[in-house]
XYZ file of C-alpha atoms in Angstrom:
508
model
C -28.059 -11.038 28.600
C -24.889 -9.972 30.424
C -22.931 -12.542 32.441
C -19.929 -12.503 34.718
C -16.712 -13.976 33.388
C -17.080 -17.129 35.516
C -20.722 -17.586 34.469
C -19.849 -17.192 30.794
C -16.976 -19.685 30.975
C -19.114 -22.211 32.867
C -21.851 -21.932 30.258
C -19.409 -22.495 27.398
C -17.741 -25.418 29.198
C -21.161 -27.029 29.694
C -21.664 -26.924 25.918
C -18.159 -28.291 25.234
C -17.101 -25.016 23.575
C -13.412 -24.919 24.588
C -12.505 -22.219 22.062
C -15.226 -19.926 23.371
C -14.009 -20.489 26.923
C -10.717 -19.030 25.699
C -12.579 -16.293 23.823
C -14.221 -15.197 27.079
C -10.768 -14.601 28.576
C -9.885 -12.374 25.609
C -12.668 -9.914 26.466
C -11.161 -6.912 28.339
C -12.061 -6.633 32.015
C -13.886 -3.322 31.515
C -16.169 -4.633 28.739
C -19.462 -6.499 29.294
C -19.695 -10.201 28.417
C -22.915 -10.632 26.458
C -24.924 -13.635 25.293
C -27.795 -13.538 22.817
C -30.728 -15.961 22.757
C -33.155 -16.797 19.956
C -35.659 -19.494 20.962
C -33.650 -22.451 22.234
C -30.405 -21.189 20.743
C -27.962 -18.958 22.624
C -24.330 -18.034 22.181
C -21.544 -15.718 23.267
C -21.884 -12.703 20.983
C -21.050 -9.011 21.063
C -24.293 -8.203 19.210
C -26.567 -6.576 18.397
C -28.692 -9.005 16.350
C -31.575 -8.247 14.014
C -34.821 -7.569 15.846
C -36.805 -10.507 14.412
C -36.143 -13.600 12.322
C -39.549 -13.887 10.673
C -38.730 -10.883 8.512
C -37.792 -11.801 4.930
C -34.179 -11.465 3.925
C -31.824 -12.962 1.338
C -28.650 -14.815 2.227
C -26.010 -16.982 0.583
C -23.214 -19.178 1.899
C -20.107 -18.262 -0.059
C -17.207 -20.551 0.791
C -15.492 -22.661 3.425
C -11.810 -22.305 4.269
C -9.356 -23.570 6.850
C -8.151 -21.064 9.434
C -5.795 -21.449 12.380
C -7.339 -20.616 15.728
C -6.488 -16.971 16.460
C -4.315 -16.870 13.312
C -1.564 -18.905 15.004
C -0.153 -21.709 12.843
C 0.817 -23.597 16.026
C -2.824 -23.829 17.069
C -5.499 -26.188 15.644
C -6.954 -25.503 12.217
C -10.688 -24.805 12.202
C -13.186 -24.442 9.374
C -14.339 -20.911 8.679
C -17.694 -20.552 6.902
C -18.221 -17.355 4.914
C -21.668 -16.029 4.095
C -23.533 -12.811 3.444
C -27.080 -11.521 3.895
C -29.167 -8.577 2.659
C -32.724 -7.424 3.186
C -33.609 -7.834 -0.502
C -32.746 -10.313 -3.235
C -31.787 -7.405 -5.478
C -29.186 -6.151 -2.993
C -27.812 -9.668 -2.593
C -27.570 -10.100 -6.368
C -25.734 -6.772 -6.723
C -23.325 -7.782 -3.969
C -22.604 -11.133 -5.634
C -21.786 -9.315 -8.887
C -19.439 -7.075 -6.885
C -17.760 -10.142 -5.348
C -17.148 -11.576 -8.813
C -15.437 -8.329 -9.794
C -13.329 -8.531 -6.625
C -12.243 -12.045 -7.638
C -11.426 -10.909 -11.168
C -9.273 -8.073 -9.801
C -7.539 -10.134 -7.087
C -3.890 -9.123 -7.354
C -2.768 -12.678 -6.561
C -4.668 -14.036 -9.578
C -3.524 -11.179 -11.817
C 0.016 -11.610 -10.499
C 0.023 -15.076 -12.043
C -2.005 -14.245 -15.172
C 0.158 -11.236 -16.070
C 3.463 -12.680 -14.774
C 3.896 -9.875 -12.227
C 5.124 -11.444 -8.974
C 5.329 -14.654 -6.992
C 5.859 -15.957 -3.473
C 7.748 -19.154 -2.711
C 7.470 -21.625 0.135
C 11.201 -22.341 -0.209
C 11.941 -18.691 0.592
C 9.318 -18.395 3.328
C 5.837 -16.970 3.581
C 5.351 -13.228 3.273
C 8.253 -12.409 0.939
C 7.458 -11.110 -2.547
C 9.508 -11.768 -5.683
C 9.001 -9.046 -8.288
C 9.054 -10.397 -11.866
C 10.362 -8.240 -14.755
C 6.876 -7.029 -15.725
C 6.147 -5.652 -12.265
C 9.757 -4.544 -11.896
C 9.144 -2.159 -14.804
C 6.026 -0.799 -13.090
C 7.987 -0.274 -9.883
C 10.850 1.435 -11.699
C 8.456 4.005 -13.185
C 6.832 4.657 -9.809
C 10.243 5.035 -8.164
C 11.353 7.511 -10.858
C 8.189 9.554 -10.290
C 8.704 9.348 -6.510
C 12.277 10.619 -6.685
C 11.395 13.376 -9.155
C 8.714 14.733 -6.827
C 10.925 14.461 -3.739
C 14.025 16.052 -5.230
C 11.882 18.922 -6.529
C 10.758 19.556 -2.929
C 14.220 19.619 -1.399
C 14.551 16.033 -0.171
C 17.993 14.413 -0.166
C 18.645 10.663 -0.590
C 20.106 8.606 2.257
C 20.782 4.871 2.590
C 20.971 2.863 5.806
C 21.936 -0.761 6.670
C 19.404 -3.574 6.991
C 20.990 -4.995 10.162
C 22.097 -2.936 13.173
C 22.902 -3.517 16.841
C 19.969 -4.337 19.085
C 20.975 -1.532 21.425
C 19.798 0.998 18.842
C 16.228 -0.292 19.160
C 16.444 -0.207 22.946
C 17.195 3.506 22.799
C 14.463 4.142 20.213
C 11.854 2.261 22.256
C 11.105 -0.299 19.564
C 12.123 -3.223 21.770
C 9.795 -2.089 24.537
C 6.840 -1.228 22.299
C 7.301 -3.082 19.012
C 9.090 -6.338 19.876
C 6.167 -8.558 18.812
C 6.659 -7.380 15.220
C 10.468 -7.684 15.226
C 12.513 -10.703 14.243
C 14.672 -12.473 16.808
C 18.179 -11.122 17.440
C 21.287 -12.637 15.858
C 24.620 -12.845 17.650
C 27.649 -11.565 15.756
C 30.974 -11.463 17.628
C 28.973 -11.905 20.846
C 26.986 -8.728 20.129
C 23.237 -8.867 19.462
C 21.997 -7.460 16.159
C 18.480 -7.023 14.746
C 17.138 -6.752 11.240
C 15.424 -3.377 11.051
C 11.622 -3.026 11.294
C 11.818 0.724 10.621
C 14.254 3.144 9.010
C 13.966 6.039 11.461
C 16.777 5.070 13.909
C 19.229 4.966 10.995
C 18.277 8.457 9.870
C 18.672 9.668 13.442
C 22.242 8.341 13.540
C 23.049 10.250 10.344
C 21.676 13.429 11.939
C 23.727 12.812 15.078
C 26.947 12.112 13.157
C 28.001 15.767 13.523
C 26.866 19.029 15.014
C 23.901 20.748 13.369
C 23.098 24.438 12.986
C 19.709 26.110 12.703
C 20.891 27.316 9.276
C 20.744 23.695 8.001
C 17.168 23.102 9.088
C 14.843 21.819 7.866
C 16.648 18.662 6.764
C 14.522 16.421 4.551
C 15.957 12.933 4.061
C 14.371 10.269 1.878
C 15.027 6.536 1.583
C 13.375 3.634 -0.192
C 14.319 1.350 2.671
C 13.453 -2.335 2.928
C 12.263 -3.344 6.404
C 11.173 -6.626 7.961
C 8.299 -7.164 10.370
C 6.914 -10.388 11.759
C 3.321 -11.096 10.761
C 1.505 -14.285 11.696
C 1.139 -16.592 8.716
C -2.641 -16.549 9.061
C -2.834 -12.853 8.169
C -0.388 -12.837 5.233
C -2.078 -11.909 1.960
C -0.222 -11.652 -1.343
C 1.479 -8.260 -1.603
C -0.937 -6.555 0.759
C 0.243 -8.158 4.015
C 3.877 -9.273 3.942
C 6.919 -9.727 6.170
C 9.488 -7.864 4.092
C 8.683 -4.660 2.216
C 10.193 -1.460 0.895
C 8.903 1.623 2.645
C 9.131 5.040 1.014
C 10.427 6.434 4.242
C 11.445 10.025 4.800
C 12.221 12.049 7.883
C 12.300 15.775 8.403
C 14.295 17.434 11.183
C 13.079 20.961 11.833
C 12.603 23.709 14.409
C 9.280 24.251 16.210
C 8.696 27.351 14.082
C 9.080 25.324 10.873
C 6.879 22.403 11.925
C 3.484 23.523 10.597
C 4.907 24.440 7.183
C 6.793 21.136 6.939
C 3.719 19.054 7.741
C 1.692 21.117 5.270
C 4.357 20.403 2.647
C 4.058 16.676 3.317
C 0.265 16.860 3.021
C 0.629 18.611 -0.354
C 3.030 15.920 -1.608
C 0.762 13.093 -0.430
C -2.398 14.528 -1.983
C -0.576 15.298 -5.254
C 0.743 11.725 -5.429
C -2.592 10.078 -4.665
C -4.350 12.202 -7.286
C -1.693 11.253 -9.850
C -2.751 7.618 -9.444
C -6.444 8.488 -9.505
C -7.201 7.693 -5.871
C -9.794 9.357 -3.689
C -8.812 9.482 -0.030
C -9.877 10.235 3.527
C -7.482 11.601 6.170
C -7.621 10.341 9.768
C -6.112 11.980 12.844
C -4.717 9.113 14.958
C -4.185 9.814 18.670
C -2.151 8.249 21.502
C -2.389 4.422 21.757
C -2.256 2.432 24.997
C 1.414 1.491 24.472
C 3.232 4.780 23.980
C 6.342 6.681 25.009
C 6.528 10.321 26.047
C 4.584 12.568 28.392
C 0.924 13.392 27.603
C 1.730 17.092 27.267
C 4.324 16.289 24.580
C 1.716 14.273 22.694
C -0.710 17.161 22.961
C 1.825 19.538 21.388
C 2.349 17.123 18.505
C -1.393 16.664 18.053
C -1.968 20.410 17.891
C 0.798 20.750 15.287
C -0.896 18.168 13.060
C -4.268 19.859 13.453
C -2.787 23.253 12.599
C -1.072 21.913 9.471
C -4.254 20.165 8.319
C -6.236 23.362 8.838
C -3.634 25.315 6.882
C -3.901 22.733 4.074
C -7.736 22.776 4.212
C -7.601 19.015 4.848
C -10.645 17.636 6.715
C -9.762 15.054 9.382
C -11.661 12.082 10.815
C -10.702 11.190 14.407
C -9.030 7.786 14.932
C -8.895 7.474 18.719
C -5.838 5.492 19.897
C -4.534 4.817 16.382
C -1.226 6.691 16.669
C 2.308 5.276 16.533
C 3.944 4.502 19.876
C 6.172 7.582 19.585
C 3.661 10.154 18.336
C 0.293 11.034 16.764
C -0.172 10.953 13.009
C -2.392 11.718 10.056
C -3.175 8.575 8.053
C -4.509 8.674 4.508
C -6.771 5.837 3.402
C -7.502 5.541 -0.308
C -10.622 4.175 -1.985
C -10.097 1.925 -4.978
C -12.271 1.351 -8.045
C -14.455 -1.077 -6.059
C -15.037 1.384 -3.217
C -12.766 -0.427 -0.757
C -10.577 1.541 1.638
C -6.822 0.855 1.957
C -4.325 2.180 4.498
C -1.756 4.205 2.583
C 0.155 7.418 3.344
C 1.061 8.747 6.767
C 2.662 11.786 8.394
C 3.716 11.561 12.036
C 4.891 14.246 14.413
C 7.547 13.105 16.904
C 8.901 15.007 19.897
C 10.005 11.803 21.654
C 12.756 10.191 19.568
C 14.809 13.422 19.379
C 14.652 13.407 23.189
C 15.616 9.734 23.518
C 18.592 10.148 21.169
C 19.547 13.549 22.629
C 19.412 15.304 19.251
C 20.204 18.992 19.106
C 21.006 21.925 16.876
C 22.700 25.234 17.623
C 20.359 28.222 17.390
C 21.282 31.758 16.315
C 22.343 32.579 19.884
C 24.695 29.600 20.066
C 22.434 27.606 22.394
C 21.623 23.924 21.935
C 17.973 23.277 21.104
C 15.978 20.137 20.428
C 14.769 19.548 16.841
C 11.376 18.063 16.037
C 11.199 14.978 13.848
C 8.521 14.316 11.236
C 8.107 10.730 10.016
C 6.269 10.324 6.721
C 5.560 7.813 3.984
C 3.738 8.800 0.812
C 3.128 5.363 -0.712
C 3.354 3.446 2.564
C 5.058 0.324 1.276
C 5.738 -0.472 -2.362
C 4.307 -3.955 -1.949
C 0.993 -2.836 -0.503
C 0.704 0.190 -2.795
C 1.442 -1.727 -5.997
C -0.742 -4.671 -4.917
C -3.543 -2.165 -4.407
C -2.790 -0.564 -7.788
C -3.088 -3.934 -9.526
C -6.581 -4.369 -8.076
C -7.568 -0.717 -8.566
C -6.738 -0.862 -12.286
C -7.623 -4.544 -12.664
C -4.182 -5.092 -14.220
C -4.971 -2.429 -16.853
C -2.193 -0.020 -15.943
C -2.162 3.497 -17.388
C 0.279 3.947 -20.245
C 3.025 5.616 -18.232
C 3.521 2.670 -15.853
C 2.360 -0.240 -18.056
C 5.009 -3.009 -18.354
C 4.447 -3.104 -22.113
C 3.054 0.145 -23.474
C 2.699 -0.613 -27.177
C 2.448 -3.845 -29.162
C 3.353 -3.650 -32.871
C 1.710 -6.302 -35.046
C 2.423 -6.917 -38.756
C -0.457 -8.446 -40.701
C 1.914 -10.532 -42.819
C 5.613 -11.296 -42.888
C 6.276 -8.665 -45.584
C 5.123 -5.956 -43.160
C 7.565 -6.974 -40.414
C 10.409 -4.661 -41.526
C 8.124 -1.624 -41.210
C 6.972 -2.736 -37.771
C 10.583 -3.273 -36.649
C 11.475 0.215 -37.875
C 8.675 1.776 -35.812
C 9.664 -0.298 -32.790
C 13.204 1.071 -33.059
C 11.936 4.663 -33.164
C 9.798 4.145 -30.067
C 12.481 2.244 -28.155
C 14.965 5.033 -28.847
C 12.701 7.201 -26.686
C 12.488 4.456 -24.047
C 8.949 3.376 -24.772
C 8.369 -0.226 -23.724
C 7.452 -1.941 -26.959
C 6.574 -5.479 -27.960
C 7.479 -6.149 -31.593
C 5.386 -9.182 -32.508
C 7.196 -10.057 -35.741
C 7.286 -13.821 -35.202
C 5.650 -15.988 -37.912
C 2.182 -16.576 -36.453
C -1.371 -15.514 -37.262
C -2.269 -11.857 -36.668
C -5.356 -12.733 -34.607
C -3.234 -14.805 -32.244
C -0.899 -11.837 -31.754
C -3.862 -9.580 -30.997
C -5.135 -12.078 -28.427
C -1.684 -12.189 -26.807
C -1.565 -8.383 -26.518
C -5.119 -8.305 -25.147
C -4.263 -10.933 -22.550
C -1.207 -8.888 -21.509
C -3.507 -5.824 -21.222
C -1.166 -3.743 -23.364
C -2.574 -0.185 -23.694
C -2.107 0.214 -27.463
C -1.735 -2.129 -30.428
C -0.369 -0.814 -33.723
C -1.324 -3.009 -36.677
C 0.359 -2.603 -40.058
C -0.522 -4.017 -43.490
C -0.012 -2.968 -47.113
C -1.826 0.359 -46.755
C -0.028 1.334 -43.544
C 3.401 0.508 -44.986
C 2.694 2.493 -48.163
C 1.318 5.559 -46.341
C 3.528 5.330 -43.191
C 0.444 5.073 -41.024
C -0.652 2.674 -38.273
C -3.997 1.133 -37.379
C -4.345 1.952 -33.670
C -6.363 -0.336 -31.437
C -6.852 0.615 -27.789
C -7.025 -1.826 -24.904
C -10.601 -2.974 -24.370
C -11.795 -1.835 -27.804
C -12.173 -3.613 -31.136
C -12.257 -0.352 -33.085
C -9.212 0.665 -35.103
C -8.224 4.178 -36.133
C -5.727 4.655 -38.964
C -3.463 7.671 -38.381
C 0.020 8.787 -39.439
C 2.609 7.178 -37.184
C 3.925 10.595 -36.134
C 0.464 11.550 -34.892
C 0.297 8.458 -32.693
C 3.882 9.064 -31.577
C 2.988 12.590 -30.421
C -0.064 11.253 -28.558
C 1.844 8.693 -26.487
C 4.610 11.206 -25.779
C 2.007 13.528 -24.266
C 0.258 10.750 -22.311
C 3.554 9.617 -20.809
C 4.814 13.100 -19.990
C 1.558 14.075 -18.270
C 1.224 10.693 -16.517
C -2.312 10.540 -17.829
C -4.751 7.928 -16.558
C -6.736 8.159 -19.803
C -6.282 6.028 -22.898
C -7.743 8.113 -25.743
C -8.056 7.042 -29.358
C -6.025 9.185 -31.754
C -8.089 11.418 -34.010
C -7.915 10.466 -37.674
């Protein structure tokens, strides 16, 4: 049934449902307010419900957890009951198995088990501390990121974390993004803000001197840490945080260059996602309710994105109203090993900020023209991307980014010198090696390497020392293959150089 707002609130008040009285007021004025009834039971509900309750189905209550009303820690804490239902017991059983795998891959659990990262109440919720193991993973990803960007003509820039509030007034962030910004700080009676985005800083670099059409396109890249306020109720490990490093880049170009530049970004994004083994879907996000710029300007930007996607043979799914406040965008969502979809890369076309900051370049006729700005992030944020990687791989990182790539294990103490020699050879080529030469039982060392999810173990005894071979044991396998050390060495060189996702056994 559909009720008026006053009728719905009166009905909820009569039942003593104060939270649902408030929920009624949250329903937009142009949307119907619906109640559903089954026998004597009725409730405020968007619907639809199943057609009949005498049909067999399988359900299970999963857990109970505390949750602040509307995610606001200043509001009362309620109890949230989680459950799931399927038409058949078989489907329910399969889903419960899937949920167990989700738990096993939870990056927060693996973050502790593998000593990857932590968060601390003393520092505040939503701020991630990267431990050495995950720092090594990040370093490899950053090196790959810079290699790919420099090869495509990007130049590095660096901008401050704190700038004057006035900058965000000009950019429109204060008018359209203030809810996600931290409060201003007063320094020498001037208001400053910690940055929620890197783009205004890149704009100031562009505007620091006159620009010629001969310089364009300019492609500037920064791994810039930004800070955005998120309610504590929505924070989640590395996936939803308050401070994160964004792989931010901006391109300043002419209208004639725009389609090629966006196509170049699409190529870089798809290459990067494939390198990490992700499948993806691209979404075309259009003008949101809170936006700056004239509709015709938005339409031009939208057409440019469509043209670039068509040129790149990239199919798009429409995301109505999902654009940034300054322009439309193409968002890439990746699917992980469990079939879940994550927000990831983005490319955004912006005609508005160049206008607001009065950016210009001199064309071949000596006239001042307005550049177009392309905002783009390939990984999105390092925190979210790496948190997703942990779950995607279940902590079993491919060799090239694994914190420890190879564990060397002597069977007895007399084999330790040989193992140390091999460790030195590998470390000289910057392989990350664990030399487990301490006086403890070999099986314990193997268990330690397995727990750390090290890709390869090299085990050495009398035969291996005499023949300069190694017994290679891959992660997840109990089988061992004895090969000359040089053969294994060549294998891991190739796997690292190609950034392979595979973990093959060496051929004997």
